[in-house]
Coordinates of C-alpha atoms and ligand atoms in Angstrom, one line a residue:
M1487 CA -4.9 5.5 39.5
E1488 CA -5.4 9.0 39.1
L1489 CA -4.8 10.1 35.7
P1490 CA -2.3 13.7 34.8
V1491 CA -5.6 15.1 32.3
R1492 CA -9.0 13.9 32.2
V1493 CA -10.3 11.2 29.4
K1494 CA -13.0 12.9 28.4
E1495 CA -12.1 16.5 27.3
S1496 CA -14.2 17.5 24.6
Y1497 CA -16.0 13.9 23.8
E1498 CA -18.6 12.1 25.8
V1499 CA -16.9 8.8 25.5
N1500 CA -19.9 6.4 25.9
N1501 CA -18.4 3.3 25.0
E1502 CA -17.5 1.3 27.7
K1503 CA -14.3 -0.4 26.2
L1504 CA -13.1 2.8 24.8
G1505 CA -12.7 4.8 27.8
R1506 CA -11.7 2.0 29.5
W1507 CA -8.6 1.2 26.5
I1508 CA -7.6 5.6 26.8
R1509 CA -7.2 4.6 29.9
D1510 CA -5.4 1.9 29.9
V1511 CA -2.8 2.9 27.7
A1512 CA -3.2 6.9 29.9
E1513 CA -1.4 4.4 32.4
M1514 CA 0.6 3.0 30.5
C1515 CA 2.8 5.9 28.9
Q1516 CA 1.8 8.3 30.9
P1517 CA 1.4 11.2 28.2
D1518 CA 1.4 14.9 29.8
A1519 CA -2.2 15.6 28.8
I1520 CA -4.5 13.6 26.2
R1521 CA -6.0 15.0 23.3
W1522 CA -9.3 13.6 22.3
C1523 CA -9.5 14.3 17.9
D1524 CA -12.1 15.3 15.7
G1525 CA -10.5 15.5 12.0
S1526 CA -11.5 19.2 11.5
P1527 CA -9.1 21.9 9.4
G1528 CA -8.7 24.1 12.5
E1529 CA -7.4 20.4 14.3
Y1530 CA -4.9 20.1 11.3
D1531 CA -4.4 24.4 11.3
R1532 CA -3.5 24.3 14.7
L1533 CA -1.3 21.3 14.7
M1534 CA 0.6 21.8 11.4
S1535 CA 1.3 25.8 12.8
D1536 CA 2.4 24.3 16.4
M1537 CA 4.6 21.8 13.7
V1538 CA 6.5 25.0 11.6
R1539 CA 6.5 27.3 15.2
R1540 CA 9.4 24.3 16.9
G1541 CA 10.9 23.8 13.9
T1542 CA 10.1 20.1 12.5
A1543 CA 7.6 21.2 9.7
T1544 CA 9.0 23.5 6.3
P1545 CA 6.9 25.6 5.0
L1546 CA 6.8 25.4 1.4
A1547 CA 7.4 28.1 -1.1
K1548 CA 3.9 28.7 -3.9
R1549 CA 2.3 24.9 -3.0
P1550 CA -1.1 26.5 -0.6
N1551 CA -0.2 24.8 2.8
S1552 CA 1.8 22.4 1.9
F1553 CA 4.3 21.2 4.3
L1554 CA 8.2 19.8 4.4
F1555 CA 8.6 16.9 6.8
R1556 CA 12.9 15.3 7.4
S1557 CA 12.1 12.5 8.9
D1558 CA 15.5 10.8 11.0
P1559 CA 18.0 9.2 8.8
S1560 CA 17.4 6.3 10.8
D1561 CA 13.4 6.1 9.9
V1562 CA 12.7 6.6 6.0
A1563 CA 11.3 3.1 5.1
R1564 CA 8.7 0.5 7.1
V1565 CA 11.1 -1.9 8.4
E1566 CA 10.2 -5.7 7.3
D1567 CA 12.6 -7.0 9.8
R1568 CA 10.8 -5.4 12.5
T1569 CA 7.5 -6.0 11.6
F1570 CA 5.6 -9.3 13.9
I1571 CA 2.8 -11.1 13.7
S1572 CA 2.1 -12.7 16.5
C1573 CA -0.8 -15.1 17.3
I1574 CA 0.6 -17.8 20.2
T1575 CA 1.2 -21.0 17.6
Y1576 CA 4.7 -19.4 15.1
D1577 CA 1.8 -22.0 12.2
E1578 CA -0.9 -19.5 11.8
V1579 CA 1.6 -17.2 10.8
G1580 CA 4.1 -19.1 8.5
P1581 CA 7.0 -18.8 6.9
T1582 CA 6.7 -15.3 5.0
N1583 CA 6.5 -13.4 8.6
N1584 CA 7.9 -12.5 11.3
W1585 CA 6.7 -14.5 14.5
I1586 CA 7.0 -13.6 18.1
N1587 CA 4.3 -15.1 19.7
C1588 CA 1.3 -13.0 21.5
D1589 CA 2.0 -13.0 25.8
D1590 CA 5.4 -12.3 25.0
L1591 CA 5.3 -9.1 22.6
R1592 CA 2.9 -8.0 24.6
R1593 CA 5.6 -7.9 28.3
T1594 CA 8.5 -6.4 26.2
M1595 CA 6.1 -3.4 24.4
T1596 CA 4.8 -3.4 27.6
E1597 CA 7.6 -2.5 29.2
L1598 CA 9.1 0.1 25.8
Y1599 CA 5.4 2.6 26.1
R1600 CA 5.6 2.3 30.1
G1601 CA 6.8 6.2 30.4
C1602 CA 6.8 6.5 27.1
M1603 CA 5.1 9.7 26.6
H1604 CA 6.5 11.5 29.1
G1605 CA 6.6 15.5 27.7
R1606 CA 4.5 14.4 25.3
T1607 CA 0.6 15.0 24.1
M1608 CA -1.0 11.6 23.2
Y1609 CA -3.6 12.2 20.7
V1610 CA -6.7 10.7 20.3
I1611 CA -7.4 9.5 16.7
P1612 CA -11.6 8.3 16.2
F1613 CA -10.9 7.9 11.7
S1614 CA -13.1 5.2 9.6
M1615 CA -11.2 3.0 6.4
G1616 CA -13.9 3.1 3.7
P1617 CA -17.0 5.9 3.9
L1618 CA -18.6 5.8 7.1
N1619 CA -21.8 4.2 5.8
S1620 CA -20.4 1.1 3.3
P1621 CA -21.1 -2.2 5.0
M1622 CA -17.1 -2.4 4.6
A1623 CA -16.6 0.0 6.6
K1624 CA -14.1 -0.3 10.1
I1625 CA -14.2 1.7 12.6
S1626 CA -10.7 2.2 14.4
I1627 CA -8.9 4.3 17.4
Q1628 CA -4.8 5.5 16.9
V1629 CA -3.8 6.6 19.8
T1630 CA -0.1 8.2 19.0
D1631 CA 2.0 11.1 21.0
S1632 CA 3.0 12.1 16.9
P1633 CA 1.5 14.9 15.3
Y1634 CA 2.5 14.1 13.1
V1635 CA 0.5 11.1 12.6
V1636 CA -2.3 13.2 13.7
C1637 CA -1.7 15.6 10.3
S1638 CA -1.0 12.6 7.8
M1639 CA -4.1 10.2 9.5
H1640 CA -6.3 13.8 8.9
I1641 CA -5.8 13.4 4.6
M1642 CA -5.7 9.4 4.9
T1643 CA -8.5 7.8 6.4
R1644 CA -11.8 10.0 7.4
V1645 CA -11.2 10.8 11.2
S1646 CA -14.1 12.8 12.5
P1647 CA -17.0 12.7 15.2
K1648 CA -18.7 10.5 13.6
V1649 CA -16.8 7.2 13.9
L1650 CA -17.7 7.6 17.6
E1651 CA -21.5 7.8 17.6
A1652 CA -21.5 5.2 14.7
L1653 CA -19.0 2.8 17.4
G1654 CA -22.3 3.8 19.6
A1655 CA -21.9 2.8 23.8
D1656 CA -21.3 -1.3 22.7
G1657 CA -19.2 -1.2 19.0
D1658 CA -16.2 -2.7 18.6
F1659 CA -12.9 -1.6 17.4
I1660 CA -9.5 -1.6 16.4
K1661 CA -8.0 -0.9 19.0
C1662 CA -3.8 1.0 16.9
L1663 CA -1.0 2.5 19.5
H1664 CA 0.9 3.8 18.8
S1665 CA 4.5 6.0 20.1
V1666 CA 8.0 7.3 18.2
G1667 CA 9.1 5.4 21.3
A1668 CA 11.2 8.8 22.2
P1669 CA 10.0 10.0 25.8
L1670 CA 11.7 14.1 27.4
A1671 CA 13.6 13.8 30.3
P1672 CA 11.5 17.2 32.1
G1673 CA 13.1 20.3 29.9
E1674 CA 15.1 17.7 27.2
E1675 CA 15.1 19.7 23.8
D1676 CA 13.1 17.5 21.2
A1677 CA 14.8 15.7 18.6
L1678 CA 12.9 17.3 15.1
W1679 CA 12.0 13.9 14.2
P1680 CA 11.7 11.4 17.6
C1681 CA 12.4 7.9 17.3
A1682 CA 13.9 5.3 19.2
P1683 CA 16.6 3.2 18.1
I1684 CA 15.6 0.3 14.8
E1685 CA 16.4 -2.3 17.8
Q1686 CA 13.7 -0.8 19.3
K1687 CA 11.5 -0.4 17.0
Y1688 CA 8.3 -3.3 16.6
I1689 CA 5.4 -3.0 14.3
S1690 CA 3.1 -5.8 16.1
H1691 CA 0.1 -6.8 15.1
F1692 CA -2.2 -8.6 17.1
P1693 CA -5.3 -10.6 14.1
H1694 CA -6.6 -12.1 17.8
D1695 CA -7.7 -8.8 19.0
D1696 CA -7.5 -6.7 16.4
E1697 CA -4.8 -5.1 18.0
I1698 CA -2.3 -3.1 16.1
W1699 CA 1.0 -1.7 18.7
S1700 CA 3.7 0.1 16.7
Y1701 CA 6.9 1.6 18.6
G1702 CA 9.6 4.2 17.8
S1703 CA 8.7 5.1 14.5
G1704 CA 6.8 8.2 13.4
Y1705 CA 7.8 7.3 9.4
G1706 CA 4.5 6.0 7.0
G1707 CA 3.3 2.4 7.2
N1708 CA 4.6 1.9 10.3
A1709 CA 3.1 5.0 12.0
L1710 CA 0.1 5.4 10.0
L1711 CA -1.8 2.3 11.0
G1712 CA -4.8 2.8 8.8
K1713 CA -3.0 2.0 5.7
K1714 CA -0.7 -1.4 5.7
S1715 CA -1.6 -2.0 9.6
L1716 CA -4.3 -2.2 9.5
G1717 CA -5.7 -1.7 6.1
L1718 CA -4.0 -4.9 5.1
R1719 CA -2.1 -6.4 8.0
I1720 CA -4.9 -6.6 9.6
A1721 CA -7.6 -6.8 7.5
S1722 CA -6.8 -9.7 6.0
A1723 CA -7.0 -11.2 8.9
M1724 CA -10.7 -10.6 9.3
A1725 CA -11.4 -10.6 5.1
R1726 CA -11.0 -14.6 5.8
R1727 CA -12.7 -14.7 9.5
E1728 CA -15.7 -12.7 7.9
G1729 CA -15.5 -14.0 3.7
W1730 CA -13.4 -10.7 1.9
M1731 CA -10.4 -10.0 1.2
A1732 CA -8.3 -7.5 2.0
E1733 CA -5.5 -6.6 -1.3
H1734 CA -2.6 -4.0 -2.0
M1735 CA -4.2 -3.4 -5.3
L1736 CA -5.2 0.0 -6.6
I1737 CA -8.7 0.5 -8.0
L1738 CA -9.2 2.7 -12.1
E1739 CA -12.6 3.2 -13.5
L1740 CA -12.1 2.7 -17.9
E1741 CA -14.4 4.7 -19.6
L1742 CA -14.6 3.2 -22.5
P1743 CA -16.5 4.6 -26.1
G1744 CA -19.6 5.5 -25.9
G1745 CA -19.5 5.1 -21.8
E1746 CA -19.5 1.1 -21.1
L1747 CA -17.7 0.8 -17.7
H1748 CA -15.2 -1.4 -16.3
Y1749 CA -12.9 -1.8 -13.0
V1750 CA -10.2 -3.4 -13.1
A1751 CA -7.7 -3.9 -9.3
A1752 CA -4.9 -4.0 -9.8
A1753 CA -1.6 -5.6 -7.3
F1754 CA 3.1 -5.1 -7.7
P1755 CA 4.2 -5.0 -5.2
S1756 CA 5.9 -1.5 -3.5
A1757 CA 7.2 1.0 -5.8
C1758 CA 6.0 -0.1 -9.1
G1759 CA 4.0 2.0 -10.7
K1760 CA 0.6 0.9 -8.5
T1761 CA 0.3 5.0 -8.0
N1762 CA 1.3 6.1 -11.8
L1763 CA -1.0 4.0 -13.7
A1764 CA -4.0 5.0 -11.1
M1765 CA -3.6 8.3 -12.5
L1766 CA -2.9 7.1 -16.5
V1767 CA -3.7 9.8 -18.3
S1768 CA -5.4 7.8 -21.2
P1769 CA -3.9 9.0 -25.0
L1770 CA -7.1 7.3 -26.9
E1771 CA -9.2 10.0 -24.8
H1772 CA -9.6 12.4 -28.6
K1773 CA -11.5 8.4 -29.2
G1774 CA -13.1 8.3 -26.1
Y1775 CA -11.1 6.2 -24.1
K1776 CA -11.2 7.6 -20.6
V1777 CA -9.6 6.4 -17.2
R1778 CA -10.6 7.8 -13.8
T1779 CA -9.0 6.6 -10.2
I1780 CA -10.8 5.1 -7.9
G1781 CA -7.3 4.4 -4.9
D1782 CA -4.1 4.0 -5.2
D1783 CA -3.0 1.2 -3.0
I1784 CA -4.9 -1.0 -1.6
A1785 CA -9.2 -2.8 -1.5
W1786 CA -11.4 -4.2 0.3
L1787 CA -13.4 -6.9 -2.5
R1788 CA -16.3 -9.3 -1.2
P1789 CA -18.8 -11.0 -3.2
G1790 CA -22.1 -9.2 -4.3
P1791 CA -25.0 -10.4 -4.8
D1792 CA -24.8 -9.8 -8.5
G1793 CA -21.9 -13.5 -8.1
R1794 CA -19.5 -11.0 -8.8
L1795 CA -17.0 -9.2 -7.2
W1796 CA -16.6 -5.7 -5.8
A1797 CA -13.9 -2.8 -4.3
V1798 CA -14.0 -0.2 -1.8
N1799 CA -11.1 1.7 -1.9
P1800 CA -10.9 1.9 2.7
E1801 CA -8.0 5.0 2.6
A1802 CA -9.1 8.8 1.6
G1803 CA -5.3 9.6 0.4
F1804 CA -3.1 9.6 -1.5
F1805 CA 0.4 8.2 0.8
G1806 CA 3.3 8.2 -2.8
V1807 CA 6.4 8.1 -4.4
V1808 CA 7.8 11.6 -4.8
P1809 CA 11.2 11.1 -7.2
G1810 CA 9.7 9.6 -10.5
T1811 CA 6.2 11.3 -10.3
G1812 CA 6.8 14.2 -13.0
P1813 CA 4.8 15.7 -15.6
E1814 CA 5.8 12.7 -18.4
T1815 CA 4.5 10.4 -15.9
N1816 CA 2.2 11.4 -13.3
P1817 CA 0.4 14.7 -14.8
N1818 CA -2.3 14.0 -12.9
A1819 CA -0.4 13.7 -9.7
M1820 CA 1.5 16.4 -10.6
A1821 CA -1.4 18.9 -10.1
T1822 CA -2.8 16.6 -6.6
I1823 CA 0.1 17.7 -4.7
R1824 CA 0.3 21.5 -5.9
T1825 CA -1.7 22.4 -2.7
N1826 CA -2.3 21.0 0.8
T1827 CA 0.3 18.6 0.2
I1828 CA 2.3 17.3 3.6
F1829 CA 6.1 16.4 1.6
T1830 CA 8.7 14.0 3.1
N1831 CA 12.0 13.6 3.6
V1832 CA 12.7 16.0 -0.9
A1833 CA 15.5 18.0 -1.2
V1834 CA 14.1 22.0 -1.5
T1835 CA 15.2 25.2 -3.2
R1836 CA 16.4 27.6 -0.4
D1837 CA 13.8 30.1 -1.2
G1838 CA 11.1 27.1 -0.2
I1839 CA 9.8 24.9 -3.6
P1840 CA 10.0 21.1 -3.7
W1841 CA 12.3 19.0 -6.3
W1842 CA 13.2 15.5 -6.3
E1843 CA 14.4 13.1 -9.4
G1844 CA 11.9 13.3 -12.4
K1845 CA 10.6 16.2 -10.8
D1846 CA 12.0 18.3 -14.6
K1847 CA 15.4 17.1 -16.6
K1848 CA 18.0 19.9 -14.5
P1849 CA 18.5 20.0 -11.1
P1850 CA 17.7 23.9 -9.7
K1851 CA 21.3 26.2 -7.9
D1852 CA 21.4 25.6 -5.0
L1853 CA 19.0 22.6 -3.7
L1854 CA 19.2 21.2 -0.3
D1855 CA 19.1 17.6 0.1
W1856 CA 16.1 15.8 1.9
Q1857 CA 18.7 15.5 5.3
G1858 CA 18.6 19.8 4.7
R1859 CA 22.2 19.0 3.9
P1860 CA 23.7 21.5 0.7
W1861 CA 23.5 18.9 -2.3
N1862 CA 26.9 17.8 -2.7
G1863 CA 25.7 17.3 -7.3
T1864 CA 26.3 12.8 -6.7
D1865 CA 24.0 11.6 -4.1
K1866 CA 20.2 11.9 -3.9
A1867 CA 19.0 15.1 -3.7
A1868 CA 15.7 12.9 -2.0
H1869 CA 15.4 10.4 -0.9
P1870 CA 14.4 7.0 -2.9
N1871 CA 10.8 6.9 -0.1
S1872 CA 10.5 10.1 -0.4
R1873 CA 6.8 10.9 0.0
F1874 CA 3.2 12.8 -0.4
T1875 CA 0.7 13.4 1.6
V1876 CA -2.6 14.2 -0.6
Q1877 CA -6.2 13.3 -0.1
A1878 CA -7.8 11.5 -2.8
R1879 CA -10.6 14.3 -3.6
Q1880 CA -7.8 16.7 -5.2
C1881 CA -6.9 14.7 -7.8
P1882 CA -9.1 15.5 -11.5
S1883 CA -8.8 12.0 -12.0
I1884 CA -10.7 10.7 -9.3
S1885 CA -13.5 9.0 -10.5
P1886 CA -17.6 10.0 -8.7
K1887 CA -17.6 6.8 -7.6
W1888 CA -14.2 6.6 -5.4
E1889 CA -16.3 6.9 -2.1
D1890 CA -19.2 4.5 -3.2
P1891 CA -20.5 3.2 -0.3
Q1892 CA -21.1 -0.1 -2.2
G1893 CA -17.6 0.0 -4.2
V1894 CA -17.5 -0.4 -8.0
P1895 CA -17.8 -4.6 -9.9
L1896 CA -14.3 -5.5 -11.0
S1897 CA -14.6 -6.4 -14.4
A1898 CA -10.4 -8.0 -14.6
L1899 CA -7.8 -8.4 -12.2
V1900 CA -4.0 -7.4 -12.5
F1901 CA -1.2 -8.8 -11.3
G1902 CA 2.9 -8.1 -11.6
G1903 CA 6.6 -7.1 -11.1
R1904 CA 9.9 -6.5 -11.5
R1905 CA 10.9 -8.3 -14.5
A1906 CA 13.8 -7.4 -16.6
R1907 CA 13.8 -11.2 -18.4
L1908 CA 11.1 -13.2 -18.6
A1909 CA 7.6 -12.3 -17.9
P1910 CA 6.4 -11.2 -21.3
L1911 CA 4.2 -7.4 -21.2
V1912 CA 0.9 -9.3 -20.2
F1913 CA -0.5 -13.0 -20.3
E1914 CA -3.9 -14.2 -19.3
A1915 CA -4.4 -16.5 -16.8
R1916 CA -6.7 -19.9 -18.1
D1917 CA -8.7 -19.5 -15.8
W1918 CA -9.3 -18.9 -12.0
E1919 CA -7.6 -21.1 -10.5
H1920 CA -4.3 -21.1 -12.5
G1921 CA -4.2 -17.1 -12.2
V1922 CA -4.6 -17.3 -7.9
F1923 CA -1.3 -20.2 -9.0
V1924 CA -0.1 -17.3 -10.6
A1925 CA -0.2 -14.4 -8.3
A1926 CA 1.3 -16.5 -6.3
T1927 CA 4.3 -17.3 -7.3
M1928 CA 4.3 -13.2 -8.6
G1929 CA 8.1 -12.4 -8.8
S1930 CA 9.5 -9.3 -8.7
E1931 CA 13.0 -7.2 -8.4
T1932 CA 12.6 -4.9 -4.5
T1933 CA 12.8 -1.1 -4.5
A1934 CA 13.4 1.2 -2.1
A1935 CA 9.9 1.4 -0.4
A1936 CA 11.0 -0.7 2.5
T1937 CA 15.1 -1.1 4.4
G1938 CA 16.9 -3.8 3.0
N1939 CA 18.7 -4.5 -0.9
V1940 CA 17.8 -3.1 -3.1
G1941 CA 17.3 -4.8 -7.8
V1942 CA 16.7 -8.4 -5.6
V1943 CA 14.8 -10.4 -7.1
R1944 CA 11.7 -12.0 -5.1
R1945 CA 8.8 -13.6 -4.2
D1946 CA 5.9 -12.0 -4.1
P1947 CA 2.4 -13.7 -3.8
M1948 CA 0.4 -11.3 -4.8
A1949 CA 2.6 -7.9 -3.4
M1950 CA 1.5 -9.1 -0.5
L1951 CA 4.8 -10.9 1.1
P1952 CA 4.6 -7.8 3.3
F1953 CA 1.6 -6.9 4.0
C1954 CA -0.1 -11.0 4.4
G1955 CA -2.0 -10.7 8.7
Y1956 CA -1.6 -14.9 8.5
N1957 CA 0.1 -18.2 7.1
M1958 CA -0.2 -17.6 3.7
G1959 CA -0.4 -20.8 2.4
D1960 CA -3.4 -19.9 4.4
Y1961 CA -4.4 -16.7 2.8
F1962 CA -3.6 -19.3 -0.8
G1963 CA -6.3 -21.9 0.0
H1964 CA -9.0 -18.2 0.7
W1965 CA -8.0 -17.0 -3.0
L1966 CA -9.6 -20.4 -4.0
R1967 CA -12.5 -20.0 -1.5
M1968 CA -13.9 -16.8 -2.8
G1969 CA -12.9 -17.9 -6.9
Q1970 CA -15.7 -20.9 -5.6
A1971 CA -18.5 -17.9 -4.1
L1972 CA -18.6 -15.9 -6.9
E1973 CA -20.7 -16.2 -10.4
S1974 CA -18.6 -14.1 -12.6
P1975 CA -15.6 -13.8 -11.1
P1976 CA -12.4 -11.7 -12.5
R1977 CA -10.5 -11.9 -15.2
I1978 CA -7.0 -12.5 -14.3
F1979 CA -3.9 -11.1 -16.3
H1980 CA -0.6 -10.6 -15.5
V1981 CA 2.2 -7.5 -17.1
N1982 CA 5.6 -6.6 -16.9
W1983 CA 5.9 -3.2 -18.0
F1984 CA 9.7 -3.5 -17.1
R1985 CA 10.7 -5.7 -19.2
Q1986 CA 14.8 -5.3 -20.5
G1987 CA 16.9 -5.8 -24.1
Q1988 CA 20.0 -7.3 -24.6
D1989 CA 21.3 -3.5 -23.9
G1990 CA 19.3 -3.2 -20.8
R1991 CA 17.0 -1.5 -22.3
F1992 CA 12.9 -0.8 -21.5
L1993 CA 11.7 -2.1 -24.4
W1994 CA 8.2 -0.5 -23.5
P1995 CA 7.5 2.7 -23.4
G1996 CA 4.5 2.7 -20.5
F1997 CA 2.8 5.6 -19.0
G1998 CA 0.1 6.4 -20.2
Q1999 CA 0.5 3.6 -23.3
N2000 CA 0.0 0.4 -20.5
L2001 CA -3.6 1.5 -22.0
R2002 CA -3.0 -0.2 -25.0
V2003 CA -2.9 -3.5 -22.5
L2004 CA -5.7 -2.4 -20.1
L2005 CA -7.9 -2.6 -23.7
W2006 CA -6.2 -5.6 -24.5
M2007 CA -7.8 -7.3 -21.0
I2008 CA -10.9 -5.7 -22.1
D2009 CA -12.1 -7.2 -25.2
R2010 CA -10.6 -10.4 -24.4
I2011 CA -13.5 -10.0 -21.7
K2012 CA -15.8 -9.2 -24.4
G2013 CA -14.6 -12.1 -26.0
K2014 CA -12.8 -9.4 -29.6
A2015 CA -9.3 -9.8 -28.7
G2016 CA -6.9 -12.4 -30.3
A2017 CA -4.1 -14.6 -28.1
V2018 CA -1.7 -17.8 -28.7
D2019 CA -2.1 -20.3 -25.9
T2020 CA 2.3 -20.4 -24.5
P2021 CA 2.9 -23.0 -21.7
I2022 CA 2.4 -19.6 -19.0
G2023 CA -0.4 -18.8 -20.5
K2024 CA -2.7 -16.7 -23.1
V2025 CA -0.5 -13.8 -24.8
P2026 CA -0.9 -11.8 -27.7
R2027 CA 0.9 -11.4 -30.7
P2028 CA 1.5 -7.5 -31.5
E2029 CA -1.3 -7.3 -34.2
D2030 CA -3.6 -8.2 -31.1
L2031 CA -3.7 -5.0 -29.3
N2032 CA -4.0 -1.8 -30.2
L2033 CA -1.1 0.0 -31.1
E2034 CA -2.3 2.8 -33.2
G2035 CA 0.0 5.7 -32.9
L2036 CA 3.0 4.4 -31.4
N2037 CA 6.2 3.9 -32.3
V2038 CA 7.5 0.7 -30.5
P2039 CA 10.0 -1.2 -33.2
D2040 CA 8.4 -4.4 -34.6
S2041 CA 11.5 -6.6 -32.9
D2042 CA 10.4 -4.5 -29.9
M2043 CA 6.8 -5.2 -29.8
K2044 CA 8.2 -9.5 -31.2
A2045 CA 11.0 -9.7 -27.8
L2046 CA 7.9 -7.5 -25.2
L2047 CA 6.2 -10.6 -25.5
A2048 CA 8.5 -13.4 -26.2
V2049 CA 8.1 -16.4 -23.6
D2050 CA 11.3 -18.3 -23.5
R2051 CA 10.9 -22.3 -22.6
E2052 CA 14.6 -22.8 -20.9
E2053 CA 13.6 -19.5 -18.8
W2054 CA 10.0 -20.2 -17.7
A2055 CA 11.7 -23.4 -17.1
A2056 CA 14.5 -22.4 -14.4
E2057 CA 11.1 -20.8 -12.4
V2058 CA 9.8 -24.4 -12.0
P2059 CA 12.5 -25.5 -9.2
E2060 CA 12.1 -21.8 -7.7
I2061 CA 8.4 -22.2 -7.6
R2062 CA 8.6 -25.3 -5.9
A2063 CA 11.5 -24.5 -3.8
F2064 CA 9.1 -21.2 -2.0
F2065 CA 6.4 -23.7 -1.9
D2066 CA 7.7 -25.4 -0.2
R2067 CA 8.2 -23.2 2.7
F2068 CA 4.2 -23.7 3.5
G2069 CA 4.8 -27.2 3.7
E2070 CA 1.4 -28.9 4.5
R2071 CA -0.5 -25.3 4.2
L2072 CA -0.3 -25.3 0.8
P2073 CA -3.8 -25.9 -0.8
P2074 CA -3.0 -29.3 -3.9
P2075 CA -4.2 -26.9 -6.5
L2076 CA -1.2 -24.8 -6.4
S2077 CA 1.0 -27.4 -6.4
H2078 CA -1.2 -29.2 -9.6
S2079 CA -0.4 -25.3 -11.5
L2080 CA 2.8 -26.3 -11.2
D2081 CA 3.6 -29.4 -11.5
A2082 CA 1.0 -29.0 -15.2
L2083 CA 3.2 -26.1 -16.3
A2084 CA 6.2 -27.8 -16.2
Q2085 CA 4.9 -31.0 -17.7
R2086 CA 3.8 -27.7 -20.2
L2087 CA 7.1 -26.6 -20.3
G2088 CA 8.4 -30.1 -21.0
V2089 CA 10.5 -30.1 -17.5
T2090 CA 10.0 -32.5 -13.7
A2091 CA 8.0 -30.1 -10.9
T2092 CA 10.8 -30.6 -8.5
A2093 CA 13.2 -29.2 -6.7
Ligands
O2Y1234 O1 5.2 3.0 4.5 C1 6.5 3.9 3.8 O2 6.7 4.0 4.7 C2 6.5 3.3 2.8 S1 6.2 1.9 1.6 C3 4.9 2.6 0.8 C4 3.9 3.1 1.3 C5 3.1 3.3 0.3 C6 2.1 2.8 -0.6 N1 2.3 1.3 -0.2 C7 4.1 1.6 0.1 C8 4.3 0.3 -0.1 O3 5.5 0.0 1.0 O4 3.5 -1.0 -0.7
MN1235 MN1 1.7 0.5 -1.0

């Protein structure tokens, strides 16, 4: 078939597989034009100017090169119900993923894709996850009909013609196909945020083919396919095959007085403060304790030749939750987003200054809410899942090591959830196997990062529940095997910054004070800090933590570190019921860990 436009526009595509794929996609989606992206600032500026001219983007005042986008109210978050891991059998994807047989899903989606780019340009984005010179880098091509997605991918990934050079004639790549699913009839005026109705949205992953098909949404993780879809779902399946791990973790660098460096990776469920912790400002900087950022959302981990676990941040930017980001909670993020930032779904003053809950104490007068309506003063002015998109290199706390192609060696892995009760501020797992059990049984109260109820406790193993690209029973097995491959594995801890008193007050001041908990971990690793053995693991006494200059009442500290046997005993049948969902795929060591916990608590381990 004769294509309406030449496939080779500005590149010599000598990779036959890529040329064929682009031709096939163009034939199916029938765009009016095809444009190969080069990731240059000029390309970004041209696309952005065009979106400003069409009214999709609004330049913001007092923030150079920053723009506001308002999404369709139906397209504001990841859609977990419409996210699929598609293999041949259900067993391959397991009970925590949505499964549709891959042939059936491809048939359904092909019908949707047919002609879906009428009236639009199809952009071809060559990008790398991870620095291109890293052995961990993964090369990918995203096709999209959304210029908002192109600009966001410029920020979040490494878009460059060098990616095509690295691909060469025979290289393989991960295929990411995206359409907003809103073809235009001749002369039809475009929507400001084109997207398809919810029942036509599909965020589909084909781990056997290293392929992603996303249709119908233009928002965040549904559309910026390098992030959750590639960086976690497809990467986790690749990692299992190739002997590494793709995890939902921030990575931070901790410098001790004298210059000793430690690296910590931490997994918290969506919107539980990973960005804030990654950009933490040390309250003990004057004493020589410094914190720097490596990444805020995704870590790719592999065993190094030295027997340690090494971590790379595969992303190039931050797609952070805006509400709650303020000068107290995250001054580094505030500085990062002063320029060159895309804001999506925040409120704005009539003179173009962006605003959100938590930015400052008092909302300005004459505010337009995230949908552009005069703010009524009652509802949220900014959408709870409104986001900033900004390059990591702009962050004042970014570490010089953040793009090290080898990554950084990890001293500790931290897991945590949002629990008003139950979990103490911090505890240490007994060993790797127990740490995997602690991580696999993490529970957290849900947030606005995905559509659905907010504030309900759900099990979110390793904070990967929405992001694991295969059966989670097998994923637990992979974690256990990885521990065996490490001579010096990182120590494993669990934290809960969100514990509340009987009066509903948060007991821990949070923010920068979380450093004190990290320092206890490092001291534990160095054999310098005490702890008491409890049924759930090793918990510090208040005197084991460096609380110097911190004003937390003794009674609050006691409550923060308490392990209530009855509350934990009530967890046991819930964990058993959760484990039972995996049937024979549950690795026996996890079941044994649950039995051992029950025994330590003096209860039986049945559901
Ligand atoms: O992708 C979205 O629409 C929001 S969810 C998100 C965004 C950045 C980092 N993490 C998440 C998440 O859900 O974990
Ligand atoms: Mn995340």
